[in-house]
Short mmCIF file of C-alpha atoms and ligand atoms in Angstrom, two decimals:
data_model
loop_
_atom_site.label_atom_id
_atom_site.label_comp_id
_atom_site.label_asym_id
_atom_site.label_seq_id
_atom_site.Cartn_x
_atom_site.Cartn_y
_atom_site.Cartn_z
CA MET A 16 0.00 -0.22 0.15
CA LYS A 17 1.72 3.22 -1.14
CA ARG A 18 -1.16 6.07 -1.31
CA ASN A 19 -3.74 6.62 1.33
CA VAL A 20 -6.86 4.96 2.71
CA ILE A 21 -10.05 6.76 4.06
CA VAL A 22 -12.47 5.21 6.25
CA GLY A 23 -16.09 5.91 7.23
CA GLN A 24 -18.64 4.79 9.84
CA SER A 25 -22.31 4.68 8.74
CA GLY A 26 -25.71 3.45 10.30
CA GLY A 27 -26.63 2.88 13.90
CA PRO A 28 -23.63 2.76 16.20
CA THR A 29 -22.45 -0.20 18.06
CA ALA A 30 -19.89 -1.20 21.09
CA ALA A 31 -17.53 -2.75 18.60
CA ILE A 32 -17.48 -0.39 15.78
CA ASN A 33 -14.62 1.46 16.88
CA SER A 34 -12.73 -1.68 17.24
CA SER A 35 -13.06 -2.10 13.61
CA LEU A 36 -11.85 1.32 12.93
CA ALA A 37 -8.78 0.64 15.14
CA GLY A 38 -8.24 -2.40 12.90
CA VAL A 39 -8.55 -0.47 9.57
CA TYR A 40 -6.29 2.30 10.71
CA ARG A 41 -3.40 -0.39 12.19
CA THR A 42 -3.49 -2.62 9.39
CA ALA A 43 -3.56 0.27 6.75
CA LYS A 44 -0.53 1.74 8.62
CA ASP A 45 1.36 -1.86 8.80
CA ARG A 46 0.68 -2.31 5.15
CA GLY A 47 2.53 0.95 4.28
CA ALA A 48 -0.36 3.50 3.77
CA ASN A 49 0.79 7.19 3.63
CA LYS A 50 -2.16 8.52 5.82
CA VAL A 51 -5.17 7.04 7.01
CA TYR A 52 -8.10 9.60 6.95
CA GLY A 53 -11.39 9.36 8.46
CA MET A 54 -14.63 10.75 7.21
CA LEU A 55 -16.92 12.71 9.89
CA HIS A 56 -20.39 11.53 9.47
CA GLY A 57 -19.64 8.99 6.71
CA VAL A 58 -19.96 10.03 2.95
CA GLN A 59 -22.49 12.79 4.07
CA GLY A 60 -19.58 14.40 5.77
CA LEU A 61 -17.16 13.57 2.94
CA LEU A 62 -19.33 15.35 0.44
CA GLU A 63 -18.92 18.47 2.67
CA GLU A 64 -14.98 17.69 2.77
CA LYS A 65 -15.36 16.70 6.47
CA TYR A 66 -12.38 14.26 7.31
CA ILE A 67 -9.59 14.28 9.82
CA ASP A 68 -6.14 12.47 9.75
CA LEU A 69 -6.68 9.60 12.16
CA SER A 70 -2.70 9.90 13.17
CA ASP A 71 -3.77 13.18 14.89
CA HIS A 72 -6.24 11.38 17.16
CA ILE A 73 -4.44 7.93 17.64
CA LYS A 74 -1.07 8.96 18.72
CA THR A 75 -0.11 6.13 21.33
CA GLU A 76 -1.11 2.37 22.04
CA LEU A 77 -3.29 3.59 24.83
CA ASP A 78 -5.55 5.72 22.27
CA ALA A 79 -5.54 2.68 20.09
CA GLU A 80 -6.89 0.62 23.06
CA LEU A 81 -9.38 3.09 24.10
CA LEU A 82 -10.67 3.37 20.79
CA LYS A 83 -11.38 -0.23 20.75
CA ARG A 84 -13.25 0.09 24.19
CA THR A 85 -15.02 3.41 23.26
CA PRO A 86 -18.77 2.82 22.30
CA ALA A 87 -20.39 4.69 19.22
CA ALA A 88 -19.00 5.93 16.21
CA PHE A 89 -15.97 7.75 16.73
CA LEU A 90 -16.02 9.58 13.65
CA GLY A 91 -19.56 10.24 13.75
CA SER A 92 -22.23 8.47 11.65
CA CYS A 93 -24.68 9.09 8.98
CA ARG A 94 -27.76 7.48 7.32
CA TYR A 95 -27.60 9.00 4.05
CA LYS A 96 -28.41 7.19 0.77
CA LEU A 97 -26.50 8.14 -2.10
CA PRO A 98 -28.81 8.61 -5.33
CA GLU A 99 -29.02 5.78 -8.25
CA ILE A 100 -26.03 6.57 -10.50
CA HIS A 101 -28.16 7.38 -13.50
CA GLU A 102 -30.20 10.18 -11.36
CA ASP A 103 -27.38 12.14 -10.21
CA ARG A 104 -23.70 11.65 -11.33
CA ASP A 105 -22.58 15.10 -9.81
CA VAL A 106 -22.81 13.61 -6.58
CA TYR A 107 -20.22 10.72 -7.60
CA ASP A 108 -18.27 13.30 -9.49
CA LYS A 109 -17.72 15.27 -6.31
CA ILE A 110 -16.94 12.37 -4.09
CA PHE A 111 -14.35 10.99 -6.67
CA ALA A 112 -13.00 14.54 -7.12
CA ILE A 113 -12.38 14.37 -3.47
CA LEU A 114 -11.05 10.95 -3.34
CA ASP A 115 -8.59 12.18 -6.11
CA LYS A 116 -7.72 15.30 -4.38
CA LEU A 117 -6.78 12.99 -1.04
CA ASP A 118 -4.78 10.24 -3.10
CA ILE A 119 -7.27 7.52 -2.11
CA GLU A 120 -6.12 3.95 -2.96
CA ALA A 121 -8.82 2.43 -0.39
CA PHE A 122 -12.33 3.63 0.87
CA ILE A 123 -13.36 1.27 3.88
CA TYR A 124 -17.12 1.78 4.80
CA ILE A 125 -18.10 0.14 8.24
CA GLY A 126 -21.63 -0.44 8.18
CA GLY A 127 -24.71 -2.46 8.00
CA ASN A 128 -27.15 -3.30 5.02
CA ASP A 129 -27.78 0.40 4.01
CA SER A 130 -24.40 1.38 4.27
CA MET A 131 -23.39 -1.51 1.84
CA ASP A 132 -25.84 0.35 -0.79
CA THR A 133 -23.03 3.10 -0.68
CA ILE A 134 -20.01 0.83 -1.38
CA LYS A 135 -22.18 -1.02 -3.97
CA LYS A 136 -22.92 2.31 -5.72
CA LEU A 137 -19.43 3.58 -5.23
CA SER A 138 -17.75 0.54 -6.57
CA ASP A 139 -20.08 0.35 -9.72
CA TYR A 140 -19.06 4.00 -10.60
CA ALA A 141 -15.60 3.30 -10.22
CA ILE A 142 -15.98 0.38 -12.72
CA ILE A 143 -17.93 2.72 -15.22
CA THR A 144 -15.60 5.50 -14.72
CA GLY A 145 -12.32 3.01 -14.77
CA HIS A 146 -11.38 4.81 -11.45
CA PRO A 147 -8.67 2.97 -9.50
CA THR A 148 -10.06 3.30 -6.04
CA ARG A 149 -10.94 0.28 -4.21
CA PHE A 150 -14.19 0.14 -2.27
CA ILE A 151 -14.80 -2.37 0.62
CA GLY A 152 -17.46 -2.91 3.28
CA CYS A 153 -16.54 -3.75 6.80
CA PRO A 154 -19.89 -5.36 8.45
CA LYS A 155 -21.53 -3.82 11.34
CA THR A 156 -24.69 -3.81 13.09
CA ILE A 157 -26.42 -4.85 16.40
CA ASP A 158 -29.49 -6.22 14.41
CA ASN A 159 -27.14 -8.91 12.79
CA ASP A 160 -29.17 -8.90 9.69
CA LEU A 161 -26.75 -8.67 7.17
CA ALA A 162 -26.66 -11.62 4.53
CA LEU A 163 -23.89 -13.95 3.61
CA THR A 164 -21.86 -13.53 6.87
CA ASP A 165 -22.46 -15.87 9.72
CA HIS A 166 -23.01 -12.97 12.27
CA THR A 167 -22.01 -9.08 12.26
CA PRO A 168 -19.38 -7.34 14.66
CA GLY A 169 -21.64 -5.55 17.31
CA TYR A 170 -24.13 -8.02 17.44
CA GLY A 171 -22.26 -10.15 20.13
CA SER A 172 -21.65 -7.33 22.63
CA ALA A 173 -25.40 -6.34 22.48
CA ALA A 174 -26.63 -9.79 22.77
CA LYS A 175 -24.56 -10.03 26.04
CA TYR A 176 -25.72 -6.97 27.42
CA ILE A 177 -29.05 -8.00 26.68
CA GLY A 178 -28.86 -11.44 28.33
CA THR A 179 -27.35 -9.96 31.32
CA SER A 180 -29.83 -7.07 31.65
CA MET A 181 -32.73 -9.48 31.14
CA LYS A 182 -31.48 -11.61 33.93
CA GLU A 183 -31.22 -8.79 36.11
CA ILE A 184 -34.68 -7.53 35.30
CA ILE A 185 -36.02 -10.90 36.16
CA ARG A 186 -34.30 -11.04 39.33
CA ASP A 187 -35.62 -7.50 40.31
CA SER A 188 -39.25 -8.56 39.23
CA PHE A 189 -39.64 -10.95 42.01
CA CYS A 190 -38.91 -8.68 44.86
CA LEU A 191 -42.10 -6.95 45.69
CA GLU A 192 -45.75 -8.28 45.91
CA TYR A 193 -48.43 -6.72 43.88
CA SER A 194 -52.11 -7.86 44.29
CA ASN A 195 -52.54 -8.79 40.64
CA GLY A 196 -49.03 -9.43 39.93
CA LEU A 197 -46.18 -7.67 37.89
CA VAL A 198 -45.79 -7.96 34.18
CA THR A 199 -42.57 -6.38 32.76
CA ILE A 200 -42.18 -5.77 28.96
CA VAL A 201 -38.59 -5.31 27.60
CA GLU A 202 -38.36 -3.75 24.06
CA ILE A 203 -35.52 -4.64 21.99
CA MET A 204 -33.85 -3.05 19.13
CA GLY A 205 -33.43 -4.88 15.93
CA ARG A 206 -35.78 -3.38 13.45
CA ASN A 207 -37.49 -6.18 11.37
CA ALA A 208 -35.02 -8.78 12.80
CA GLY A 209 -35.38 -10.96 15.66
CA TRP A 210 -31.50 -11.85 16.25
CA LEU A 211 -31.20 -9.22 19.04
CA THR A 212 -34.43 -10.21 20.68
CA GLY A 213 -33.73 -13.68 20.57
CA ALA A 214 -30.67 -13.21 23.08
CA ALA A 215 -33.04 -12.16 25.58
CA ALA A 216 -33.02 -16.17 26.02
CA LEU A 217 -29.34 -16.12 27.24
CA ALA A 218 -30.65 -14.79 30.71
CA GLN A 219 -31.83 -18.61 30.87
CA GLY A 220 -29.79 -20.90 33.08
CA GLU A 221 -29.20 -22.72 36.26
CA ASP A 222 -29.94 -19.58 38.35
CA CYS A 223 -32.73 -18.19 36.25
CA GLU A 224 -35.68 -19.64 34.37
CA GLY A 225 -35.27 -16.59 31.56
CA PRO A 226 -37.95 -14.64 30.30
CA ASP A 227 -41.44 -16.04 30.21
CA MET A 228 -41.89 -15.03 26.53
CA ILE A 229 -40.13 -13.83 23.37
CA TYR A 230 -41.79 -12.32 20.75
CA LEU A 231 -39.52 -11.76 17.40
CA PRO A 232 -40.61 -9.37 14.46
CA GLU A 233 -40.50 -12.33 12.18
CA HIS A 234 -43.90 -13.60 13.25
CA SER A 235 -47.26 -11.61 13.36
CA PHE A 236 -48.37 -10.20 16.60
CA ASP A 237 -52.05 -10.77 18.12
CA LEU A 238 -52.69 -8.46 21.02
CA VAL A 239 -55.55 -10.51 22.38
CA LYS A 240 -53.72 -13.77 22.34
CA PHE A 241 -50.84 -12.08 24.02
CA ARG A 242 -53.15 -10.77 26.80
CA ASP A 243 -54.61 -14.41 27.05
CA LYS A 244 -51.13 -15.68 27.49
CA VAL A 245 -49.91 -13.20 30.09
CA GLN A 246 -53.10 -13.84 32.14
CA LYS A 247 -52.44 -17.63 31.90
CA ILE A 248 -48.86 -17.28 33.19
CA LEU A 249 -50.18 -14.73 36.11
CA GLU A 250 -52.47 -17.37 37.49
CA LYS A 251 -49.22 -19.26 38.23
CA LYS A 252 -46.55 -16.77 38.74
CA THR A 253 -46.39 -13.43 40.63
CA SER A 254 -43.80 -11.77 38.04
CA VAL A 255 -44.19 -12.26 34.27
CA VAL A 256 -41.23 -10.86 31.92
CA VAL A 257 -41.67 -10.72 28.23
CA ALA A 258 -38.99 -9.70 25.48
CA ILE A 259 -40.56 -7.90 22.58
CA SER A 260 -38.92 -6.65 19.48
CA GLU A 261 -39.52 -3.14 18.73
CA GLY A 262 -40.65 -4.20 15.19
CA ILE A 263 -43.25 -6.64 15.93
CA CYS A 264 -46.00 -6.15 13.44
CA THR A 265 -50.08 -7.20 13.75
CA GLU A 266 -51.23 -9.33 11.06
CA ASP A 267 -52.28 -6.49 8.86
CA GLY A 268 -48.78 -5.26 8.91
CA ARG A 269 -48.68 -2.11 11.31
CA TYR A 270 -45.96 -1.93 13.85
CA VAL A 271 -47.44 -2.39 17.34
CA CYS A 272 -45.65 1.00 18.12
CA GLU A 273 -47.74 2.77 15.58
CA LEU A 274 -50.74 1.62 17.57
CA GLY A 275 -49.96 4.04 20.20
CA ASN A 276 -48.42 7.47 20.17
CA SER A 277 -45.82 6.75 17.79
CA VAL A 278 -43.06 9.17 16.40
CA ASP A 279 -43.31 9.87 12.62
CA PHE A 280 -39.94 9.96 11.83
CA VAL A 281 -38.49 8.25 8.77
CA ASP A 282 -34.85 8.00 7.71
CA ALA A 283 -33.33 8.26 4.21
CA PHE A 284 -33.71 4.86 3.66
CA GLY A 285 -37.48 4.80 4.55
CA HIS A 286 -37.05 3.32 7.90
CA LYS A 287 -39.55 4.53 10.31
CA GLN A 288 -38.41 5.10 14.03
CA LEU A 289 -39.63 2.31 16.05
CA SER A 290 -40.20 2.76 19.75
CA GLY A 291 -42.83 2.77 22.05
CA THR A 292 -43.88 -0.85 21.78
CA ALA A 293 -43.18 -1.70 25.30
CA ALA A 294 -45.10 1.50 26.69
CA TYR A 295 -47.88 0.62 24.38
CA LEU A 296 -48.20 -2.94 25.52
CA ALA A 297 -47.70 -2.26 29.22
CA ASN A 298 -50.62 0.10 29.17
CA TYR A 299 -52.66 -2.35 27.49
CA ILE A 300 -52.06 -5.03 29.79
CA ALA A 301 -52.65 -2.84 32.46
CA GLY A 302 -56.13 -2.06 31.46
CA GLU A 303 -56.96 -5.34 30.56
CA LEU A 304 -55.64 -7.32 33.60
CA GLY A 305 -55.48 -4.90 36.30
CA CYS A 306 -52.10 -5.49 37.27
CA LYS A 307 -49.09 -3.28 37.77
CA THR A 308 -46.80 -3.22 34.76
CA ARG A 309 -43.43 -1.70 33.87
CA ALA A 310 -42.23 -1.01 30.25
CA ILE A 311 -38.54 -1.05 29.63
CA GLU A 312 -37.02 0.32 26.44
CA LEU A 313 -33.41 -0.76 26.58
CA SER A 314 -32.73 1.68 23.67
CA THR A 315 -29.53 3.39 23.07
CA LEU A 316 -27.95 1.03 26.37
CA GLN A 317 -27.93 -1.95 24.06
CA ARG A 318 -25.81 -0.74 21.59
CA ALA A 319 -23.36 1.62 23.71
CA ALA A 320 -22.60 -0.81 26.73
CA SER A 321 -19.01 -1.40 26.24
CA HIS A 322 -18.64 -1.92 29.54
CA ALA A 323 -20.28 -5.34 29.04
CA ALA A 324 -18.49 -6.05 25.57
CA SER A 325 -17.85 -9.41 24.58
CA ARG A 326 -14.10 -9.99 23.94
CA VAL A 327 -15.19 -12.34 20.88
CA ASP A 328 -16.93 -9.44 19.31
CA ILE A 329 -14.30 -6.83 19.84
CA LEU A 330 -11.69 -9.00 18.55
CA GLU A 331 -13.75 -10.00 15.48
CA ALA A 332 -14.51 -6.45 15.05
CA TYR A 333 -10.92 -5.42 14.66
CA GLN A 334 -10.03 -8.39 12.86
CA VAL A 335 -12.90 -7.39 10.09
CA GLY A 336 -11.30 -3.96 9.94
CA GLY A 337 -7.88 -5.30 9.08
CA ALA A 338 -9.43 -7.85 6.62
CA ALA A 339 -11.26 -4.91 4.59
CA VAL A 340 -7.83 -3.03 4.22
CA LYS A 341 -6.04 -6.43 3.17
CA ALA A 342 -8.81 -7.28 0.45
CA ALA A 343 -8.29 -3.74 -0.70
CA ASP A 344 -4.64 -3.89 -0.73
CA GLU A 345 -4.60 -7.01 -2.61
CA GLY A 346 -7.09 -5.83 -5.25
CA ASP A 347 -10.73 -6.28 -4.20
CA SER A 348 -13.57 -3.75 -4.57
CA GLY A 349 -17.38 -3.85 -4.31
CA LYS A 350 -16.65 -6.59 -2.01
CA MET A 351 -17.71 -6.88 2.03
CA VAL A 352 -15.82 -9.10 4.41
CA VAL A 353 -17.92 -11.93 5.72
CA LEU A 354 -17.29 -13.82 9.09
CA GLN A 355 -17.30 -17.81 8.29
CA ARG A 356 -17.94 -19.87 11.36
CA LEU A 357 -15.69 -22.87 11.26
CA SER A 358 -16.64 -24.71 14.32
CA ASP A 359 -18.92 -24.21 17.48
CA ASP A 360 -16.99 -25.87 19.94
CA PRO A 361 -14.13 -24.91 19.97
CA TYR A 362 -15.58 -21.37 18.42
CA GLN A 363 -13.63 -20.74 15.59
CA CYS A 364 -14.41 -18.17 12.88
CA GLY A 365 -12.46 -16.74 9.91
CA THR A 366 -12.82 -13.97 7.48
CA GLU A 367 -13.52 -14.02 3.47
CA VAL A 368 -15.00 -11.36 1.04
CA LYS A 369 -18.26 -11.68 -0.85
CA ASP A 370 -19.96 -9.44 -3.20
CA VAL A 371 -21.32 -6.50 -1.96
CA HIS A 372 -24.14 -6.77 -4.59
CA LYS A 373 -25.73 -9.73 -2.84
CA ILE A 374 -25.55 -7.99 0.59
CA ALA A 375 -26.66 -4.36 0.14
CA ASN A 376 -30.21 -3.60 1.21
CA ASP A 377 -31.17 -7.24 1.89
CA GLU A 378 -32.16 -8.16 5.38
CA LYS A 379 -31.34 -11.59 7.01
CA LEU A 380 -33.98 -12.80 9.32
CA VAL A 381 -34.02 -15.77 11.86
CA PRO A 382 -34.93 -18.97 10.21
CA PRO A 383 -38.22 -20.09 10.90
CA GLU A 384 -37.34 -23.50 12.81
CA TRP A 385 -35.71 -21.54 15.37
CA VAL A 386 -38.59 -19.68 16.49
CA ILE A 387 -40.70 -22.14 18.56
CA ASN A 388 -43.61 -22.09 20.94
CA GLY A 389 -45.96 -20.13 18.62
CA GLY A 390 -43.91 -17.72 17.87
CA THR A 391 -43.35 -16.97 21.65
CA TYR A 392 -39.55 -18.22 22.25
CA VAL A 393 -36.39 -19.29 20.49
CA SER A 394 -35.02 -22.83 19.93
CA SER A 395 -31.98 -24.32 21.60
CA ASP A 396 -30.30 -23.90 18.15
CA PHE A 397 -30.44 -20.35 18.18
CA ILE A 398 -28.93 -20.14 21.81
CA SER A 399 -26.11 -22.50 20.71
CA TYR A 400 -25.68 -19.88 17.59
CA VAL A 401 -25.40 -16.67 19.76
CA ARG A 402 -23.61 -18.33 22.96
CA PRO A 403 -20.09 -18.24 21.28
CA LEU A 404 -20.37 -14.68 20.37
CA ILE A 405 -20.93 -13.19 23.76
CA GLN A 406 -17.89 -14.81 25.47
CA GLY A 407 -15.15 -13.42 27.24
CA ASP A 408 -15.06 -9.46 28.68
CA VAL A 409 -12.99 -6.46 27.58
CA SER A 410 -11.89 -4.92 30.51
CA PRO A 411 -12.57 -0.84 30.41
CA VAL A 412 -9.89 1.38 31.24
CA MET A 413 -11.35 2.65 34.84
CA VAL A 414 -10.48 6.10 35.76
CA ASP A 415 -12.44 7.45 39.04
CA GLY A 416 -14.50 4.64 38.71
CA ILE A 417 -15.69 5.36 35.21
CA PRO A 418 -14.68 3.88 31.85
CA ARG A 419 -12.21 6.01 30.07
CA HIS A 420 -13.13 6.84 26.15
CA LEU A 421 -11.58 8.53 23.48
CA TYR A 422 -13.03 11.90 23.06
CA THR A 423 -14.48 12.04 19.61
CA PRO A 424 -13.87 14.70 16.97
CA ARG A 425 -17.41 16.33 17.14
CA GLU A 426 -17.35 16.57 21.14
CA LEU A 427 -13.91 18.18 20.93
CA SER A 428 -15.14 20.80 18.84
CA GLU A 429 -18.20 21.38 20.40
CA ARG A 430 -17.16 21.15 23.89
CA HIS A 431 -16.72 24.69 24.66
CA LYS A 432 -19.43 26.22 22.43
CA VAL A 433 -22.26 25.83 25.09
CA ASN A 434 -21.22 27.97 28.10
O1 F6P B 8 -29.61 -0.48 12.79
C1 F6P B 8 -29.34 -0.20 14.04
C2 F6P B 8 -30.67 0.24 14.86
O2 F6P B 8 -29.69 0.43 16.35
C3 F6P B 8 -31.82 -0.63 14.79
O3 F6P B 8 -31.79 -1.79 15.69
C4 F6P B 8 -32.79 0.48 15.37
O4 F6P B 8 -34.30 0.23 14.65
C5 F6P B 8 -32.05 1.61 14.78
O5 F6P B 8 -30.83 1.67 14.41
C6 F6P B 8 -32.26 2.84 15.32
O6 F6P B 8 -31.76 4.12 14.66
P1 F6P B 8 -31.66 5.44 15.27
O7 F6P B 8 -30.53 5.28 16.68
O8 F6P B 8 -31.25 6.31 14.28
O9 F6P B 8 -33.02 5.81 16.00
#
């Protein structure tokens, strides 16, 4: 590698996305890249020529270690959809002019299925125009819904946090006595894929029964049947804990969160903001059954919990960052790095690259045979799949009792503005 590399982060952040950034940086430097630039807020920021030289921020080994342990996108993220090439070539000409100005040899984009659309379009444009820059996708999403990869970095840490939190919530729910019992509804991210919600089953073990029910978005949700099932369990237990996906829909295709006071926000890829499902269901159950209810929306916590990160996840995130640079250096373009599971026990996983055209904009859902009990739980195969991904811990660097992170460029530039 003789010229420069540019890397961006895109889509929803995770606890592991910065480990991939660290992997890209280190590998690019080791392979001889002159400069490694970071786009600020992905391709959207790049279009406004917002970027940094990562060497100004990763000066020491400690900085690199802190970066791996810092949640959220260090460079800032975006949900920006490039136009189709035939619709607006000016946008592409602008991006490629910036890449030429920065003498970019490899463009690495760390993101999910929407972000892979960016790699797909830019690599197509490079082929059309005969441009030499190589474009490689680096997988990331807590949703774990990317096609052709066994799993995605970011998922393991979020799953570990969810399994842990569910267990703590279940323990707490048995403490107090309520006349008609307590129903706790925990809302978990993942949009239309139930991988994250299914991870609630990880709470189950010798010391915990796990949640009473788990509702994935792959199955349609029936409000009345739900009430009846909760009522039945309440006849036997004082506490019912239910994990539900933010994306559960009724038979007619409406998101359950839209039945209440939902938010109308829609992003550039047409995704509605899904939020409020647990609150809606908790109110509904309280009204129907007269019991105490509690709605818990794990929200940002599940994707930012680097204090509970999985070691496997953080290491794999670093590994795919490095593999993306290696692929570009070896001449690949229009590809995404995928994780290939070689064995479960002992767990072993390697990397390959696959055509991004077969990945962009697609959604990998939980296989139907892994959803059991009429759509209210996940199978032991599901648990065996996710269990290796949550193994091991990454100790935060603790300062004054709180994990130390690497200050992001945006926070650095904004910290003096408020007062
Ligand atoms: O795609 C990752 C994700 O965390 C989804 O699980 C969730 O629906 C979405 O992002 C939330 O996005 P935002 O933080 O933009 O509301």
